[in-house]
Amino acid sequence: MTSSPASDLPVSLADVRAAAERLRGKAVRTPLLEVAALDQELGFRLLVKAEPLQRTGSFKFRGAYNTIAQLAPAARQKGVVAFSSGNHAQGVAAAAKLLDMHATIVMPSDAPLTKRERTKSYGADVVLYDRDREDREAIARRIADERGATTVKPFDDPRVIAGQGTAGLEIAEQAAEAGIELDAVIVNCSGGGLVTGCAVALAALSPKTEIYSSEPAEYDDMARSLAAGTRQSNPPGSRSFCDALMSTTPGEITFPIARRLLAGGFSADDAAVAKAMALAFDRFKLVIEPGGAVALACALQQRDRFRGRTVVAVASGGNVDRATFAKAIAA
Amino acid sequence: MTSSPASDLPVSLADVRAAAERLRGKAVRTPLLEVAALDQELGFRLLVKAEPLQRTGSFKFRGAYNTIAQLAPAARQKGVVAFSSGNHAQGVAAAAKLLDMHATIVMPSDAPLTKRERTKSYGADVVLYDRDREDREAIARRIADERGATTVKPFDDPRVIAGQGTAGLEIAEQAAEAGIELDAVIVNCSGGGLVTGCAVALAALSPKTEIYSSEPAEYDDMARSLAAGTRQSNPPGSRSFCDALMSTTPGEITFPIARRLLAGGFSADDAAVAKAMALAFDRFKLVIEPGGAVALACALQQRDRFRGRTVVAVASGGNVDRATFAKAIAA
């Protein structure tokens, strides 16, 4: 009820709290993990928010469910459609199933097999497209038009942002319960739904905490956009094994929130990400997918900056093929 | 305060509760994980108690800390000694360090490198021995005699059993908090400290829940001992890649508890254990070591028995070399 410094933004703490109410008993309150012996080695206190343990194996269920649960009855009957490289697909498919709705998912044909198969297992129709030659938004739009289905956007929707923000709300609550003051929270960023949702919650509840985005090296559009003050895009032909974080530009809705609330943006290359996945395996016993491990990679790279401080890295997902994982931890 | 059906046993619910008090803020209250979509595929409700997320990567810290914290000041000054293939070693080393004590650990020379290195990282002295030619108990006894150090037994000590039982106490509490009635809990068993500690807590708090031990196929001494009614041993030369579960016989203290409180014993071979590790990777995003995954393997093998029921598999540890893990999930 008090006015917040972010009260003119399209997503408020109240929206995130309402999302948390909708998600109660549906989403997992994922743990904030810590390895005491590792903290001593690193020289800073490192906590990992374990979204691989979330329903569907990534944070995406939060935003998808919060959005779909708010659809009017008439819209519910016509189902939902989404385009996604995988985690948003599973989030939407699982949320639709829980709410007794039909879902159609448009996925790139090079999405990891585990993500394609799992999406189908939730009862969704999967339509594949060629990432380099076809326009996924056009395909999704055509399906939405034909069936009257509602498109669930991957990030640029206040309902999606508020849903993802419940992860940040939990981080603030869990830190308070444990008596921990957080100096920084690093959040993986593709279009920016998760990082801005978390920022809305944390800016209100833990205003001294710095929030950073983390991106793959060749997909650092948010970091460059924050530095430039305007939305920047990644050049065509960029490549990364972080399949979950390959959006080309920050969202129209997410970027102004990010610009207001974020302290800056980090990025990490594939080798640093693989190293972070291996560390998570060795020490946290947590399976993190490449795109999910970028925040951890950035935290490790920023050891000097964070010396003596307390940092949360949000591990955003764990949906990775066995072969990719085995290769990453063998590197 | 009420009399329990197990009131004549050497470990009581009160002992487990006292251990939980000692461990507060030291041990992790590990989550009880569930994958909703998997339950539908399996035909029963499967929960995994995630002890890989425990301090030192296995449940062993619980019993070690509960024991060492009860030593008298004079004993504390002379330090502790333990023999262990790895997880007990790390548990004792970490507990001793937290309590400002010296620890010497006697380990087999073929223990996984990650367990040897991690044990040293807690500041413990590591003494290696040849598993096939030397007597680890004699070595540990000599060190204890020379230094006046206290031997922390791996399982056959009421303080150790009570400490491990805090995992079972948490399972009972977490199930009650979530409104879940547990039909069965399957607990990995080497000497029997964990399974009997959990059984003491669960028999008192959730008396309708059946408790089963789970062992590697060639190390099924507890299952055979329960069937025979007397302690049985494993034949020399038995092999398993479950390095954490290679005791030769149930304990003198643990067996009578097991005989009273357990519904029976399961076992699983290496192939079934590797499959369980892969399932934990794919669906729970949890790293489980071979010895830690036997309970999960047994739960999966007992699908028909458990149809429609609710079962907890205790994943007891996650300390596994990268190469061993990569091979297991590739199988």
XYZ file of C-alpha atoms in Angstrom:
662
model
C 0.000 0.000 0.000
C 2.993 2.323 0.424
C 4.291 4.051 -2.682
C 7.353 2.346 -4.109
C 10.143 3.918 -6.139
C 8.981 1.671 -8.981
C 5.263 2.462 -8.691
C 4.959 3.602 -12.314
C 6.316 0.336 -13.735
C 3.960 -2.122 -15.491
C 4.612 -4.811 -12.842
C 4.443 -4.177 -9.099
C 5.286 -6.116 -5.966
C 1.530 -6.568 -5.519
C 1.375 -8.286 -8.935
C 4.185 -10.632 -7.906
C 2.463 -11.388 -4.610
C -0.789 -12.125 -6.451
C 1.128 -14.451 -8.762
C 2.598 -16.221 -5.732
C -0.929 -16.791 -4.426
C -1.993 -18.317 -7.771
C 1.077 -20.533 -7.810
C 0.662 -21.787 -4.246
C 0.603 -25.583 -4.280
C 1.348 -25.628 -8.020
C 4.907 -24.312 -8.251
C 7.745 -25.621 -6.103
C 9.253 -23.213 -3.578
C 12.740 -24.112 -4.754
C 15.559 -24.137 -2.205
C 18.333 -21.573 -1.909
C 21.365 -23.867 -1.821
C 24.713 -23.157 -0.211
C 27.932 -25.155 0.105
C 29.690 -23.870 3.197
C 33.126 -25.201 2.239
C 32.893 -23.606 -1.213
C 32.269 -20.152 0.218
C 35.660 -20.288 1.917
C 37.378 -21.287 -1.313
C 35.672 -18.561 -3.351
C 36.124 -15.726 -0.892
C 32.471 -14.740 -1.090
C 29.194 -16.237 0.060
C 27.467 -17.914 -2.884
C 23.841 -19.035 -2.816
C 22.154 -20.809 -5.714
C 18.403 -20.536 -6.299
C 17.652 -24.000 -7.643
C 15.039 -23.615 -10.365
C 16.044 -26.919 -11.983
C 13.990 -28.326 -9.085
C 10.945 -26.356 -10.272
C 7.997 -28.110 -11.900
C 8.980 -28.770 -15.569
C 12.657 -28.283 -14.663
C 12.825 -24.513 -15.115
C 11.379 -21.229 -13.826
C 9.174 -20.908 -16.930
C 6.256 -22.712 -15.303
C 5.825 -19.756 -12.946
C 5.069 -17.157 -15.618
C 3.121 -19.521 -17.842
C 0.797 -20.637 -15.068
C 0.300 -17.114 -13.746
C -0.711 -15.975 -17.237
C -2.950 -18.869 -18.237
C -4.723 -18.942 -14.862
C -5.909 -15.385 -15.538
C -7.528 -16.115 -18.916
C -11.285 -15.644 -19.145
C -13.423 -18.814 -19.458
C -14.130 -18.186 -23.169
C -10.418 -17.882 -23.928
C -9.659 -20.984 -21.888
C -11.889 -23.095 -24.111
C -9.898 -22.166 -27.212
C -6.539 -23.093 -25.755
C -3.125 -21.493 -25.861
C -0.216 -21.350 -28.275
C 3.424 -20.549 -27.579
C 6.736 -20.467 -29.423
C 9.747 -21.587 -27.473
C 13.082 -23.350 -27.690
C 11.958 -25.582 -24.892
C 11.575 -24.388 -21.324
C 8.731 -21.952 -22.007
C 7.171 -24.742 -24.078
C 7.189 -27.114 -21.133
C 6.005 -24.405 -18.759
C 3.034 -23.549 -20.968
C 2.225 -27.187 -21.711
C 2.274 -28.174 -18.037
C 0.306 -25.096 -16.944
C -2.317 -25.678 -19.662
C -2.660 -29.311 -18.621
C -3.123 -28.389 -14.954
C -5.838 -25.927 -16.021
C -7.485 -28.449 -18.392
C -6.650 -26.530 -21.554
C -5.227 -27.427 -24.936
C -1.737 -26.158 -25.843
C 0.070 -25.929 -29.185
C 3.806 -25.300 -29.020
C 5.936 -24.032 -31.918
C 9.526 -25.209 -31.387
C 12.744 -24.912 -33.386
C 13.706 -28.214 -34.982
C 17.143 -28.040 -33.290
C 15.719 -27.800 -29.751
C 17.143 -30.491 -27.437
C 15.314 -33.774 -27.833
C 14.613 -33.933 -24.101
C 12.716 -30.624 -24.292
C 10.687 -31.689 -27.353
C 9.752 -35.049 -25.888
C 8.895 -33.655 -22.497
C 6.657 -30.985 -24.034
C 4.709 -33.684 -25.869
C 4.450 -35.674 -22.645
C 2.314 -32.885 -21.161
C -0.224 -33.504 -23.905
C 0.701 -30.487 -26.036
C 0.798 -30.482 -29.860
C 4.332 -29.679 -31.004
C 4.894 -27.916 -34.360
C 8.550 -27.738 -35.456
C 10.090 -24.936 -37.542
C 13.504 -24.172 -39.034
C 15.204 -21.586 -36.823
C 17.225 -20.096 -39.704
C 14.569 -20.000 -42.456
C 11.118 -19.667 -40.874
C 9.500 -16.985 -38.715
C 8.283 -18.633 -35.514
C 6.135 -15.674 -34.550
C 4.313 -15.824 -37.881
C 3.690 -19.536 -37.443
C 2.395 -19.031 -33.909
C 0.227 -16.129 -35.077
C -1.300 -18.223 -37.848
C -2.147 -21.011 -35.368
C -3.576 -18.477 -32.932
C -5.724 -16.966 -35.714
C -6.965 -20.311 -37.021
C -7.979 -21.656 -33.621
C -8.743 -18.466 -31.740
C -6.086 -19.567 -29.252
C -4.321 -17.147 -26.920
C -0.591 -16.687 -27.433
C 1.366 -16.982 -24.197
C 4.385 -14.748 -24.724
C 7.741 -15.937 -23.437
C 8.591 -12.724 -21.589
C 6.993 -9.483 -22.791
C 3.766 -9.655 -20.793
C 3.226 -8.243 -17.290
C 1.538 -11.495 -16.179
C 4.547 -13.522 -17.304
C 6.969 -11.109 -15.645
C 4.994 -11.162 -12.382
C 4.975 -14.973 -12.436
C 8.731 -15.227 -12.948
C 9.106 -12.618 -10.207
C 7.858 -15.124 -7.657
C 11.362 -16.636 -7.801
C 12.719 -13.279 -6.645
C 10.036 -13.004 -3.979
C 11.116 -16.405 -2.647
C 14.771 -15.366 -2.666
C 13.928 -12.290 -0.566
C 11.819 -14.386 1.827
C 14.355 -17.209 2.119
C 17.219 -14.803 2.763
C 15.174 -13.033 5.457
C 14.246 -16.372 7.081
C 17.924 -17.330 7.212
C 18.979 -13.888 8.455
C 21.090 -13.287 5.344
C 21.551 -9.853 3.773
C 21.968 -10.110 0.037
C 24.479 -7.866 -1.681
C 23.783 -9.028 -5.216
C 21.481 -11.308 -7.195
C 22.470 -12.428 -10.697
C 19.660 -13.618 -12.951
C 19.834 -15.255 -16.382
C 18.363 -13.170 -19.151
C 17.027 -13.975 -22.581
C 14.116 -11.578 -23.195
C 14.284 -10.412 -19.600
C 11.131 -11.784 -17.986
C 12.867 -13.540 -15.121
C 15.411 -10.866 -14.300
C 12.883 -8.014 -14.359
C 10.286 -9.975 -12.374
C 12.907 -10.812 -9.743
C 14.085 -7.193 -9.776
C 10.563 -5.910 -9.066
C 10.289 -8.158 -6.006
C 13.813 -7.594 -4.728
C 13.856 -3.826 -5.283
C 10.797 -3.568 -3.052
C 11.798 -6.085 -0.374
C 15.581 -5.814 -0.347
C 16.348 -2.397 -1.788
C 20.092 -2.507 -1.041
C 20.539 -5.645 -3.143
C 22.074 -5.086 -6.593
C 20.423 -7.013 -9.415
C 22.430 -8.036 -12.487
C 21.425 -9.761 -15.700
C 23.602 -12.597 -17.026
C 23.767 -13.628 -20.690
C 25.765 -15.817 -23.083
C 28.721 -13.924 -24.579
C 27.286 -13.662 -28.084
C 23.777 -12.913 -26.798
C 24.593 -10.034 -24.470
C 21.910 -7.708 -25.841
C 20.608 -6.791 -22.370
C 24.069 -5.846 -21.079
C 24.730 -3.714 -24.152
C 21.237 -2.219 -24.026
C 21.700 -1.243 -20.382
C 25.049 0.338 -21.219
C 23.639 2.184 -24.254
C 20.342 3.187 -22.656
C 18.410 1.875 -25.685
C 17.466 -1.623 -26.853
C 20.285 -3.317 -28.764
C 20.119 -6.523 -30.815
C 22.471 -9.443 -31.259
C 23.983 -9.845 -34.719
C 22.477 -12.602 -36.891
C 24.510 -15.796 -36.853
C 25.379 -15.540 -33.148
C 25.922 -18.953 -31.599
C 25.914 -20.359 -28.061
C 25.219 -23.734 -26.451
C 22.931 -21.884 -24.025
C 19.841 -22.798 -26.058
C 17.490 -21.265 -23.496
C 18.961 -17.760 -23.741
C 18.920 -16.928 -27.441
C 16.477 -14.023 -27.746
C 17.743 -11.301 -30.063
C 16.754 -8.200 -28.102
C 15.317 -7.153 -24.718
C 11.529 -6.848 -24.622
C 9.588 -3.636 -25.052
C 8.066 -4.132 -21.611
C 11.044 -5.751 -19.898
C 13.699 -3.266 -20.995
C 12.314 -0.168 -19.224
C 12.010 -2.219 -16.020
C 15.546 -3.503 -16.421
C 16.867 -0.022 -17.113
C 15.281 1.269 -13.923
C 16.082 -1.580 -11.554
C 19.236 -3.361 -12.745
C 22.762 -2.476 -11.636
C 24.231 -3.823 -14.867
C 24.670 -6.875 -17.061
C 27.292 -9.647 -17.114
C 28.051 -12.220 -19.772
C 29.983 -15.491 -19.970
C 31.250 -17.615 -22.860
C 30.509 -21.290 -23.429
C 33.714 -22.465 -21.723
C 32.921 -20.491 -18.553
C 29.357 -21.830 -18.603
C 30.556 -25.441 -18.911
C 32.892 -24.835 -15.978
C 29.963 -23.516 -13.935
C 27.904 -26.605 -14.828
C 30.786 -28.789 -13.631
C 31.073 -26.844 -10.375
C 27.332 -27.192 -9.808
C 27.690 -30.933 -10.408
C 30.697 -31.341 -8.094
C 29.648 -29.115 -5.231
C 25.918 -28.383 -5.376
C 24.923 -31.834 -6.765
C 22.552 -29.926 -9.015
C 21.988 -30.499 -12.725
C 21.963 -27.136 -14.501
C 21.469 -26.748 -18.239
C 23.833 -24.457 -20.182
C 21.436 -21.509 -20.294
C 20.663 -22.052 -16.609
C 24.309 -21.871 -15.532
C 25.245 -18.459 -16.977
C 24.483 -16.595 -13.740
C 26.719 -18.989 -11.810
C 29.450 -18.589 -14.436
C 29.218 -14.803 -14.084
C 29.323 -14.989 -10.279
C 32.520 -17.050 -10.494
C 34.037 -14.624 -13.009
C 33.247 -11.700 -10.701
C 35.075 -13.149 -7.672
C 37.103 -10.019 -7.140
C 34.118 -7.707 -7.360
C 32.166 -9.818 -4.870
C 34.952 -10.569 -2.369
C 33.476 -10.770 1.141
C 29.955 -10.199 -0.122
C 26.845 -12.389 -0.386
C 25.638 -13.245 -3.873
C 22.728 -15.273 -5.238
C 23.090 -16.873 -8.670
C 19.724 -17.965 -10.038
C 20.098 -21.367 -11.723
C 17.145 -21.017 -14.050
C 16.756 -24.515 -15.483
C 18.046 -28.065 -15.683
C 16.679 -29.464 -18.935
C 19.790 -30.731 -20.657
C 20.497 -33.808 -22.772
C 22.693 -36.445 -21.156
C 25.346 -36.190 -23.868
C 25.570 -32.391 -23.607
C 25.865 -32.619 -19.840
C 28.497 -35.362 -19.922
C 30.542 -33.281 -22.374
C 30.217 -30.138 -20.245
C 31.412 -31.770 -17.021
C 34.254 -33.570 -18.851
C 35.663 -30.296 -20.239
C 6.680 -38.880 27.023
C 4.265 -41.628 26.021
C 5.633 -45.153 25.901
C 6.501 -46.247 22.394
C 6.459 -49.773 20.982
C 10.215 -49.363 20.527
C 10.956 -48.011 24.008
C 13.492 -50.730 24.794
C 15.652 -49.995 21.755
C 19.059 -48.269 22.201
C 17.892 -45.214 20.199
C 14.622 -43.399 20.849
C 12.642 -40.660 19.131
C 13.849 -38.371 21.943
C 17.456 -39.125 20.952
C 16.677 -38.233 17.340
C 14.964 -35.021 18.413
C 17.967 -34.106 20.572
C 20.217 -34.745 17.575
C 18.028 -32.459 15.464
C 18.489 -29.719 18.049
C 22.286 -30.125 17.922
C 22.224 -30.055 14.120
C 20.038 -26.949 13.845
C 21.824 -24.377 11.702
C 24.625 -26.864 10.951
C 22.928 -29.512 8.809
C 20.743 -28.678 5.815
C 17.048 -29.516 6.075
C 17.162 -31.200 2.672
C 14.079 -30.975 0.464
C 11.679 -33.807 -0.292
C 11.557 -33.588 -4.096
C 8.715 -34.660 -6.342
C 8.216 -34.588 -10.111
C 4.477 -34.455 -10.687
C 4.630 -35.686 -14.289
C 6.780 -38.646 -13.305
C 4.265 -39.879 -10.738
C 1.734 -40.339 -13.526
C 4.196 -42.334 -15.612
C 5.230 -44.573 -12.721
C 1.773 -45.263 -11.358
C 2.807 -44.393 -7.815
C 3.742 -41.225 -5.970
C 7.516 -41.005 -5.640
C 9.280 -38.562 -3.343
C 13.047 -38.267 -3.099
C 14.750 -37.087 0.096
C 17.686 -35.174 -1.351
C 20.681 -35.819 0.913
C 23.140 -34.997 -1.889
C 22.166 -31.426 -0.937
C 23.322 -32.068 2.645
C 26.525 -30.476 3.966
C 29.436 -32.611 2.650
C 27.166 -34.085 -0.026
C 25.757 -36.959 2.002
C 23.728 -37.774 5.131
C 26.903 -38.783 6.983
C 27.450 -35.301 8.395
C 24.342 -35.727 10.538
C 25.608 -38.691 12.561
C 29.204 -37.492 12.704
C 28.279 -34.065 14.053
C 25.784 -35.467 16.551
C 28.472 -37.785 17.910
C 31.409 -35.398 18.015
C 29.344 -32.583 19.531
C 28.696 -34.833 22.541
C 32.363 -35.561 23.308
C 33.684 -34.278 26.630
C 36.148 -31.351 26.532
C 39.139 -33.594 27.333
C 38.290 -35.945 24.455
C 37.770 -33.018 22.119
C 41.327 -31.878 22.624
C 42.720 -35.203 21.439
C 40.758 -35.257 18.215
C 38.873 -37.972 16.364
C 39.726 -40.789 13.993
C 37.480 -42.586 11.520
C 37.768 -45.228 8.805
C 35.583 -44.701 5.785
C 35.356 -45.169 2.026
C 34.507 -41.515 1.751
C 31.191 -40.099 2.886
C 31.666 -40.829 6.583
C 35.178 -39.440 6.156
C 33.859 -36.130 4.870
C 31.131 -36.030 7.487
C 33.609 -36.548 10.322
C 36.161 -34.145 8.845
C 33.596 -31.369 8.365
C 32.030 -31.924 11.783
C 35.438 -31.896 13.485
C 36.383 -28.688 11.693
C 33.133 -26.983 12.738
C 33.861 -28.023 16.339
C 37.527 -26.944 16.122
C 38.923 -30.447 16.451
C 41.583 -32.455 14.663
C 40.496 -35.436 12.518
C 42.452 -38.350 11.070
C 40.685 -40.390 8.403
C 41.697 -43.888 7.299
C 40.493 -44.413 3.710
C 40.840 -47.255 1.200
C 43.295 -46.379 -1.557
C 40.617 -47.080 -4.202
C 38.123 -44.555 -2.786
C 36.942 -42.056 -5.431
C 39.424 -39.228 -5.857
C 36.719 -36.626 -5.237
C 36.053 -38.105 -1.787
C 39.744 -38.237 -0.850
C 40.421 -34.693 -1.981
C 37.321 -33.279 -0.349
C 38.178 -34.962 2.954
C 41.594 -33.309 2.911
C 39.980 -29.973 2.091
C 38.273 -30.029 5.493
C 41.704 -30.037 7.092
C 41.732 -33.730 8.020
C 44.803 -35.999 7.810
C 44.100 -38.821 5.358
C 45.822 -42.214 5.808
C 45.317 -44.645 2.892
C 45.186 -48.435 3.191
C 44.829 -51.377 0.816
C 41.229 -52.630 0.989
C 42.197 -56.217 0.109
C 45.344 -56.626 2.224
C 45.134 -54.369 5.283
C 42.740 -54.197 8.233
C 41.318 -50.681 8.407
C 39.966 -51.152 11.898
C 43.398 -52.163 13.180
C 44.960 -49.093 11.551
C 42.327 -46.801 13.021
C 42.720 -48.449 16.425
C 46.486 -47.926 16.357
C 46.050 -44.250 15.530
C 43.422 -43.894 18.236
C 45.754 -45.540 20.762
C 48.792 -43.469 19.773
C 46.999 -40.130 19.934
C 44.298 -40.836 22.475
C 41.826 -39.871 19.765
C 38.195 -40.968 19.836
C 37.056 -43.282 17.041
C 33.844 -42.101 15.383
C 32.165 -45.287 14.215
C 30.449 -45.273 10.834
C 27.166 -46.756 12.058
C 27.252 -48.920 15.204
C 26.873 -46.169 17.790
C 23.572 -44.842 19.189
C 24.758 -41.238 18.704
C 25.508 -41.891 15.034
C 22.190 -43.670 14.533
C 20.275 -40.837 16.216
C 22.042 -38.284 14.028
C 21.229 -40.123 10.802
C 17.681 -40.468 12.100
C 17.200 -36.724 11.753
C 16.742 -37.379 8.020
C 13.785 -39.595 8.886
C 12.463 -37.001 11.341
C 12.536 -34.427 8.533
C 10.750 -36.819 6.171
C 7.963 -37.285 8.719
C 7.721 -33.517 9.302
C 7.852 -32.605 5.618
C 5.199 -35.164 4.704
C 2.945 -33.877 7.485
C 3.474 -30.256 6.373
C 2.490 -31.206 2.817
C -0.467 -33.284 3.995
C 1.016 -36.455 2.520
C 0.555 -39.891 4.075
C 3.566 -42.085 3.456
C 3.034 -45.746 2.662
C 6.697 -46.676 2.432
C 10.173 -45.234 2.906
C 13.173 -46.961 1.325
C 16.565 -46.178 2.838
C 20.028 -47.147 1.634
C 21.878 -49.492 3.940
C 25.517 -50.327 4.425
C 25.976 -50.959 8.162
C 22.449 -49.747 8.827
C 22.899 -46.449 10.671
C 20.740 -44.404 8.330
C 17.947 -46.893 7.845
C 17.619 -47.693 11.553
C 17.819 -44.027 12.596
C 15.112 -43.153 10.080
C 13.068 -46.139 11.221
C 13.174 -44.995 14.859
C 11.808 -41.574 13.879
C 9.242 -42.817 11.385
C 7.965 -45.722 13.513
C 7.125 -43.194 16.235
C 5.743 -40.398 14.070
C 4.230 -42.279 11.142
C 3.554 -45.798 12.443
C 1.663 -46.976 9.359
C 4.639 -46.280 7.098
C 6.628 -49.354 6.050
C 10.416 -48.942 6.184
C 12.650 -50.951 3.846
C 16.407 -51.179 3.543
C 17.996 -51.028 0.082
C 21.376 -52.529 -0.786
C 23.600 -53.359 -3.761
C 22.892 -56.839 -5.130
C 26.156 -58.411 -3.931
C 26.026 -56.557 -0.591
C 22.515 -57.526 0.492
C 23.549 -58.663 3.962
C 20.782 -56.694 5.699
C 18.049 -58.145 3.474
C 19.343 -61.672 4.061
C 19.835 -61.025 7.779
C 16.240 -59.792 8.104
C 14.997 -62.870 6.268
C 17.140 -65.227 8.359
C 16.577 -63.463 11.688
C 20.318 -63.452 12.386
C 23.217 -61.360 11.085
C 24.522 -62.600 7.739
C 27.705 -61.543 5.960
C 28.551 -60.912 2.320
C 31.005 -63.338 0.723
C 34.568 -62.034 0.294
C 35.259 -60.748 -3.222
C 31.816 -59.192 -3.648
C 31.914 -56.224 -6.022
C 29.675 -53.229 -6.691
C 30.156 -49.714 -8.050
C 28.160 -48.502 -5.020
C 31.341 -47.652 -3.115
C 29.398 -46.128 -0.212
C 27.481 -49.324 0.618
C 30.127 -51.998 1.002
C 29.935 -53.038 4.660
C 30.112 -56.772 5.127
C 27.476 -57.278 7.813
C 24.758 -55.376 9.700
C 25.898 -53.788 12.946
C 25.490 -55.343 16.385
C 23.473 -52.325 17.458
C 21.738 -51.595 14.165
C 20.530 -55.123 13.415
C 18.196 -55.564 16.393
C 16.625 -52.191 15.570
C 16.266 -53.160 11.931
C 14.768 -56.503 12.844
C 12.162 -54.800 15.011
C 11.245 -51.884 12.783
C 11.875 -52.794 9.140
C 9.293 -54.357 6.827
C 12.023 -55.988 4.732
C 15.026 -55.389 2.515
C 15.386 -54.761 -1.211
C 18.458 -54.907 -3.424
C 19.398 -53.699 -6.900
C 22.259 -54.527 -9.257
C 24.672 -52.029 -10.807
C 22.663 -51.695 -14.034
C 19.479 -50.828 -12.139
C 21.405 -48.341 -10.010
C 22.871 -46.623 -13.093
C 19.367 -46.385 -14.530
C 18.154 -44.756 -11.315
C 21.036 -42.258 -11.469
C 20.021 -41.402 -15.032
C 16.378 -40.962 -14.027
C 17.418 -38.680 -11.161
C 19.487 -36.674 -13.641
C 16.709 -36.422 -16.240
C 13.734 -35.794 -14.004
C 14.863 -34.678 -10.539
C 17.923 -32.697 -11.777
C 19.734 -34.212 -8.828
C 23.223 -35.719 -8.836
C 23.140 -39.007 -6.926
C 26.189 -41.205 -6.428
C 25.896 -44.956 -7.100
C 25.477 -45.914 -3.437
C 23.016 -43.071 -3.002
C 20.746 -44.239 -5.819
C 20.028 -47.787 -4.654
C 16.812 -46.827 -2.838
C 15.538 -45.114 -5.972
C 16.501 -48.151 -8.060
C 14.586 -50.398 -5.660
C 11.533 -48.117 -5.717
C 11.490 -48.318 -9.519
C 11.883 -52.108 -9.437
C 8.959 -52.386 -7.012
C 6.489 -50.480 -9.236
C 3.892 -53.205 -9.055
C 4.098 -53.525 -5.296
C 3.743 -49.761 -4.845
C 1.055 -49.060 -7.471
C -1.173 -46.215 -6.253
C 0.858 -45.746 -3.086
C 3.194 -43.004 -1.844
C 6.851 -43.905 -1.477
C 9.943 -41.995 -0.333
C 13.330 -43.067 -1.681
C 16.143 -41.586 0.371
C 18.932 -40.435 -1.958
C 21.730 -40.674 0.558
C 24.623 -38.966 -1.213
C 25.933 -37.272 -4.335
C 29.725 -37.594 -4.128
C 30.575 -39.158 -7.453
C 33.450 -38.617 -9.884
C 32.544 -36.915 -13.150
C 33.684 -39.865 -15.266
C 31.668 -42.387 -13.232
C 28.590 -40.188 -13.463
C 28.953 -39.568 -17.200
C 29.262 -43.322 -17.762
C 26.228 -44.085 -15.595
C 23.911 -41.650 -17.385
C 25.189 -42.783 -20.803
C 24.334 -46.447 -20.112
